[in-house]
Tab-separated table of C-alpha atoms in Angstrom:
chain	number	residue	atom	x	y	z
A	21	UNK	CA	20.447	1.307	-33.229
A	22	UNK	CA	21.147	4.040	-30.461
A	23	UNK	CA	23.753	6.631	-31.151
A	24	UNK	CA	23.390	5.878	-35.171
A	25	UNK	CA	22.263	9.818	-35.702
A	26	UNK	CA	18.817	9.957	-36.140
A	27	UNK	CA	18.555	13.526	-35.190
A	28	UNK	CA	21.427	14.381	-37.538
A	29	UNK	CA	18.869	12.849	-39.919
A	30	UNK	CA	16.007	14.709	-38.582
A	31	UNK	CA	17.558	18.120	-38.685
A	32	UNK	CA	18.397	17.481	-42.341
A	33	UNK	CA	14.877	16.899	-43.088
A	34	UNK	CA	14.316	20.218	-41.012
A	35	UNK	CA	16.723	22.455	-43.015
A	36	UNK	CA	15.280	20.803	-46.021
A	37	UNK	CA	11.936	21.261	-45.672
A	38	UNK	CA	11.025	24.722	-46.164
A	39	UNK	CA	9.536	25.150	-42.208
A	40	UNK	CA	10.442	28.582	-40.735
A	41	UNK	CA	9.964	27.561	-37.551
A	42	UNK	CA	12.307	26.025	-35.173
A	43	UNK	CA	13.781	22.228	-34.599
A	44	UNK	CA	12.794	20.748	-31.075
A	45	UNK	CA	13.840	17.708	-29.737
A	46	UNK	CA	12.157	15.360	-27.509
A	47	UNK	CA	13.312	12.268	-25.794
A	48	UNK	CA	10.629	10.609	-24.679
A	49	UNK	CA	12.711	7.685	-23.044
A	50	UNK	CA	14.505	10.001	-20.941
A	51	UNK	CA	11.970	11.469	-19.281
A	52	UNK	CA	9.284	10.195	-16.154
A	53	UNK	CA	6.074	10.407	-17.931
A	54	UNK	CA	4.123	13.682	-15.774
A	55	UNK	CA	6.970	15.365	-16.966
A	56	UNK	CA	7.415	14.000	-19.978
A	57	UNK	CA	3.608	14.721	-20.885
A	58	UNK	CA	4.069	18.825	-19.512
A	59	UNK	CA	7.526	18.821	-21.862
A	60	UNK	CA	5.463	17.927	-24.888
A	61	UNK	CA	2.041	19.793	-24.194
A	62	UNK	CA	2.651	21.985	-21.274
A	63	UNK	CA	1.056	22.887	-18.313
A	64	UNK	CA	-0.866	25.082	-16.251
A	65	UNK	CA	-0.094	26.980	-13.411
A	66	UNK	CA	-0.846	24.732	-10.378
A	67	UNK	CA	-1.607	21.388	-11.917
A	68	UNK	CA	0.778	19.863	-10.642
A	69	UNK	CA	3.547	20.199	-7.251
A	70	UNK	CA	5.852	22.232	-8.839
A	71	UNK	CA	3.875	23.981	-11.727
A	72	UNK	CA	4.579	27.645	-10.628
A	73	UNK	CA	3.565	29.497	-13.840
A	74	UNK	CA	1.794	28.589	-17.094
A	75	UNK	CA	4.479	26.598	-19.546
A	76	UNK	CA	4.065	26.302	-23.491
A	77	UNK	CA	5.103	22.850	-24.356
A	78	UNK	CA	6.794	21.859	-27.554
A	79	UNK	CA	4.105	21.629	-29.783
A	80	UNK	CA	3.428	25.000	-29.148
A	81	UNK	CA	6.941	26.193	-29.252
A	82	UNK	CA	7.524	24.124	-32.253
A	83	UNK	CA	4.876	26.256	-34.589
A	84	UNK	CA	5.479	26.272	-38.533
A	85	UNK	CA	8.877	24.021	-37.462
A	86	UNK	CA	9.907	20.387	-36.736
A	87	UNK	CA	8.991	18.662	-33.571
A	88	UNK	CA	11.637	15.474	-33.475
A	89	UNK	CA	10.175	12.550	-30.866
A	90	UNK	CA	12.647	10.316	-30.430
A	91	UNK	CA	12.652	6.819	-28.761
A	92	UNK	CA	8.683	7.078	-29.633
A	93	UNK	CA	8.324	3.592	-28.897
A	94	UNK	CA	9.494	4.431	-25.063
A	95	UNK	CA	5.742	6.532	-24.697
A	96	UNK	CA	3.295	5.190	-22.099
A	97	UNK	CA	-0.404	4.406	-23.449
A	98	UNK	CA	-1.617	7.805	-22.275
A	99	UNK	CA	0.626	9.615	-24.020
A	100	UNK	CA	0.051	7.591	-27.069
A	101	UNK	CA	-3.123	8.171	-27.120
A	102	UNK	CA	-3.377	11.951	-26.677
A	103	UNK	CA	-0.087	11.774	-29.145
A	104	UNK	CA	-2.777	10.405	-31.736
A	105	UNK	CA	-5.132	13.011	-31.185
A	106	UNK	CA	-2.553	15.607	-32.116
A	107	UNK	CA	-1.595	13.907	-35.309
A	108	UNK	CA	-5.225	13.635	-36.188
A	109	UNK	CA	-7.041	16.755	-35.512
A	110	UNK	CA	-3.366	19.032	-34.506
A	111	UNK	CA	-5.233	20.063	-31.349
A	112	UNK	CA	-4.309	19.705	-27.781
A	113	UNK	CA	-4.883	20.776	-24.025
A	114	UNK	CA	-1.988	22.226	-21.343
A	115	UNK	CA	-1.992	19.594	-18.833
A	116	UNK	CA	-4.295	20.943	-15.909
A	117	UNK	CA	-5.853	23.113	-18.576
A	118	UNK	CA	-9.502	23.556	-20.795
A	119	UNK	CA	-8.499	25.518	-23.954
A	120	UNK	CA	-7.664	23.727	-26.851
A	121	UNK	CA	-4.686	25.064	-28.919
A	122	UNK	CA	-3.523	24.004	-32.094
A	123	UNK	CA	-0.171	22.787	-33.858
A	124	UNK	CA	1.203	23.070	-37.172
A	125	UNK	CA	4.581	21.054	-36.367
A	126	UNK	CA	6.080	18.912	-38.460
A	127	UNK	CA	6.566	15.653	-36.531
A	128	UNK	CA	9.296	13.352	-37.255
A	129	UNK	CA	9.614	10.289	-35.018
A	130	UNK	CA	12.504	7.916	-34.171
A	131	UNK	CA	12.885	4.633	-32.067
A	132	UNK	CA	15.267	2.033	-32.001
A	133	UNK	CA	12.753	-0.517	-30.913
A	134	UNK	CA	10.615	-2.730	-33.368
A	135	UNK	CA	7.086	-1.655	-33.413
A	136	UNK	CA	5.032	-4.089	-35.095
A	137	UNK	CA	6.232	-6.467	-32.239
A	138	UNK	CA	5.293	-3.898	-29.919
A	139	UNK	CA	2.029	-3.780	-31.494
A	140	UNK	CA	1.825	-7.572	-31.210
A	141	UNK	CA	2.566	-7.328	-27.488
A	142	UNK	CA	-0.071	-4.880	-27.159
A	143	UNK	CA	2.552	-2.280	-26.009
A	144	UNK	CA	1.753	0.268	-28.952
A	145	UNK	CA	-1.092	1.590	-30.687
A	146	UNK	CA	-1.024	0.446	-34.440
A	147	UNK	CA	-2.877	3.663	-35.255
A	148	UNK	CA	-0.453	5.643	-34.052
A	149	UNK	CA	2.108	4.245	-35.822
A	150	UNK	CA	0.138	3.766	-39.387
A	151	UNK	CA	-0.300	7.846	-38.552
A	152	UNK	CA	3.305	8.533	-38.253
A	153	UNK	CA	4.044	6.117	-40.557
A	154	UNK	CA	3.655	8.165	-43.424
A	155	UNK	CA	7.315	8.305	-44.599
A	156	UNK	CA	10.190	5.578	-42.958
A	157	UNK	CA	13.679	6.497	-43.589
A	158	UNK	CA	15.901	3.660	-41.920
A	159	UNK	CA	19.215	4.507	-40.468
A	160	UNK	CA	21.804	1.992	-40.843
A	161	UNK	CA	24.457	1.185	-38.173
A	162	UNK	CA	27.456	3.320	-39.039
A	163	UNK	CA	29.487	-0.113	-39.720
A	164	UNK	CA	27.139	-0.686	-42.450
A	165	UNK	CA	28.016	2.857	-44.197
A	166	UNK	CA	31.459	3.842	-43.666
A	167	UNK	CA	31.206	5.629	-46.011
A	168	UNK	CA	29.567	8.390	-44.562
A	169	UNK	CA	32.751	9.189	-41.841
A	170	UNK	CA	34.110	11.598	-44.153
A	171	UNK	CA	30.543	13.257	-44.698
A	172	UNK	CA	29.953	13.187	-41.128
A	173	UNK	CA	33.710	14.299	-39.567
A	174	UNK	CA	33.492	17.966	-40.986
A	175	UNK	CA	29.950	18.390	-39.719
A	176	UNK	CA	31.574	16.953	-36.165
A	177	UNK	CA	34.821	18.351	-36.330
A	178	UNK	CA	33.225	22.059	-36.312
A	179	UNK	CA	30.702	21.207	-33.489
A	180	UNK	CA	33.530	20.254	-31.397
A	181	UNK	CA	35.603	22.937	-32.138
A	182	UNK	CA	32.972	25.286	-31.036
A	183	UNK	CA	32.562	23.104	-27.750
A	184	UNK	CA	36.045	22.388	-26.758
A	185	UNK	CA	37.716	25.806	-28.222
A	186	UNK	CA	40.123	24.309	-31.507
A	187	UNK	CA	40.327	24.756	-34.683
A	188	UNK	CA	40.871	21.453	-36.439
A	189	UNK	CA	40.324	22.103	-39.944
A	190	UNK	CA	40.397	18.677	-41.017
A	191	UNK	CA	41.954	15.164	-41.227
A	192	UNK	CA	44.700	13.206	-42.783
A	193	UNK	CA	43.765	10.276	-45.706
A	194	UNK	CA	46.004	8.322	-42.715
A	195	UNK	CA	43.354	9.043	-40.072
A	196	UNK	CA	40.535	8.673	-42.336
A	197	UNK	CA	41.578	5.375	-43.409
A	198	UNK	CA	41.708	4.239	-39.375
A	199	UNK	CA	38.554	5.495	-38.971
A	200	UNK	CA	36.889	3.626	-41.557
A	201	UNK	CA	39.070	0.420	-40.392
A	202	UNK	CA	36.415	0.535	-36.886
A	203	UNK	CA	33.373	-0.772	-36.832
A	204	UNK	CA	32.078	1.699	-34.634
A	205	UNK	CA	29.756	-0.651	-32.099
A	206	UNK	CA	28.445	3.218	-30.766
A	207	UNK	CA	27.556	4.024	-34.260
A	208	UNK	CA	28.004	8.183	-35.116
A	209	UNK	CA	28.055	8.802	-30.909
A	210	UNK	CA	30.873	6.636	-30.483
A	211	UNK	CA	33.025	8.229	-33.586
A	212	UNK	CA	31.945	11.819	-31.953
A	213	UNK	CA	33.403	10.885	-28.814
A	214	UNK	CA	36.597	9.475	-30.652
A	215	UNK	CA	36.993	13.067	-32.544
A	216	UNK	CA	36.488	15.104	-29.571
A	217	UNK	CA	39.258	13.442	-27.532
A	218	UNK	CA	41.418	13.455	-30.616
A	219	UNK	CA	40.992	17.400	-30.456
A	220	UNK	CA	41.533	17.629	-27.151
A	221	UNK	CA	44.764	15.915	-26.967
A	222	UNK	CA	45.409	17.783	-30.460
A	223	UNK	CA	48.198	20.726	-29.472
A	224	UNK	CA	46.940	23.179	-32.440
């Protein structure tokens, strides 16, 4: 589901992993695909209105790190397909450009969409997906792991403090025990949300 924390998830897997690089993040459902395509490969100077200079997309930015996709199932067939040819060979091209460059990201891939109906419809490719498919880690609704507030709150609570300029060091068993009485139908965004105005109207 959306707002469950998938990139939460990712950037575990990230810090976990060993990479040196850096963590990027893509939303490929938020983006119109020309762009879309120069965010994830680049693009060189004068392919497009617009393209003033030469631009390094993600998978080159994203060297000996984690590239995170997310809402993967939101790519057009183009972008599938040249998507496929980075997770087979790790080569690509700018967009507008000839030399082939390579990638040594780690790609991790989210969606809250079902793709083998997708790849019934004939809406994604089922080789792409058998190729990302290596590993699935589902992420339950945060209604189905409550659990996991008092694991996630810390984690949140210093984020926001950063953002917003507190210092709330932590929460009451009271507060807790509200919290965990929700059932959170805007999974981990929703409880963020509820945090971060409970900081701001917080007077210490």
């Amino acid at each position: 589901e959306t707002g469950t924390g998938k990139e939460l998830v990712a950037k575990a897997i990230h810090y976990h992993s060993g990479k040196t690089g850096p963590f990027l993040a893509v939303n490929c459902g938020a983006i119109v695909e020309n762009l879309l395509e120069s965010e994830m490969f680049g693009h060189e100077k004068g392919s497009f209105t617009g393209a003033v200079d030469r631009k390094d997309g993600k998978f080159t930015l994203a060297q000996d790190g984690t590239l995170f996709l997310d809402e993967i199932g939101e790519l057009s067939p183009k972008l599938q397909s040249k998507l496929l040819r980075v997770l087979q060979e790790g080569t690509f091209e700018r967009v507008g450009g000839t030399e082939t460059l390579k990638t040594n990201a780690h790609i991790i891939a989210a969606t809250h969409r079902d793709l083998n109906q997708m790849i019934e419809d004939g809406m994604f490719r089922e080789d792409l997906m058998y190729r990302l498919k290596i590993m699935t880690v589902p992420v339950p609704p945060l209604r189905d792991r409550l659990e996991d507030i008092k694991l996630l709150t810390p984690y949140l609570l210093a984020n926001i403090n950063k953002k917003i300029g507190k210092n709330i060091q932590g929460m009451t068993d009271e507060a807790y025990f509200k919290l965990e009485m929700h059932d959170w139908p805007g999974n981990v965004r929703e409880l963020e949300n509820t945090l971060t105005r409970a900081c701001a109207m917080n007077r210490t």
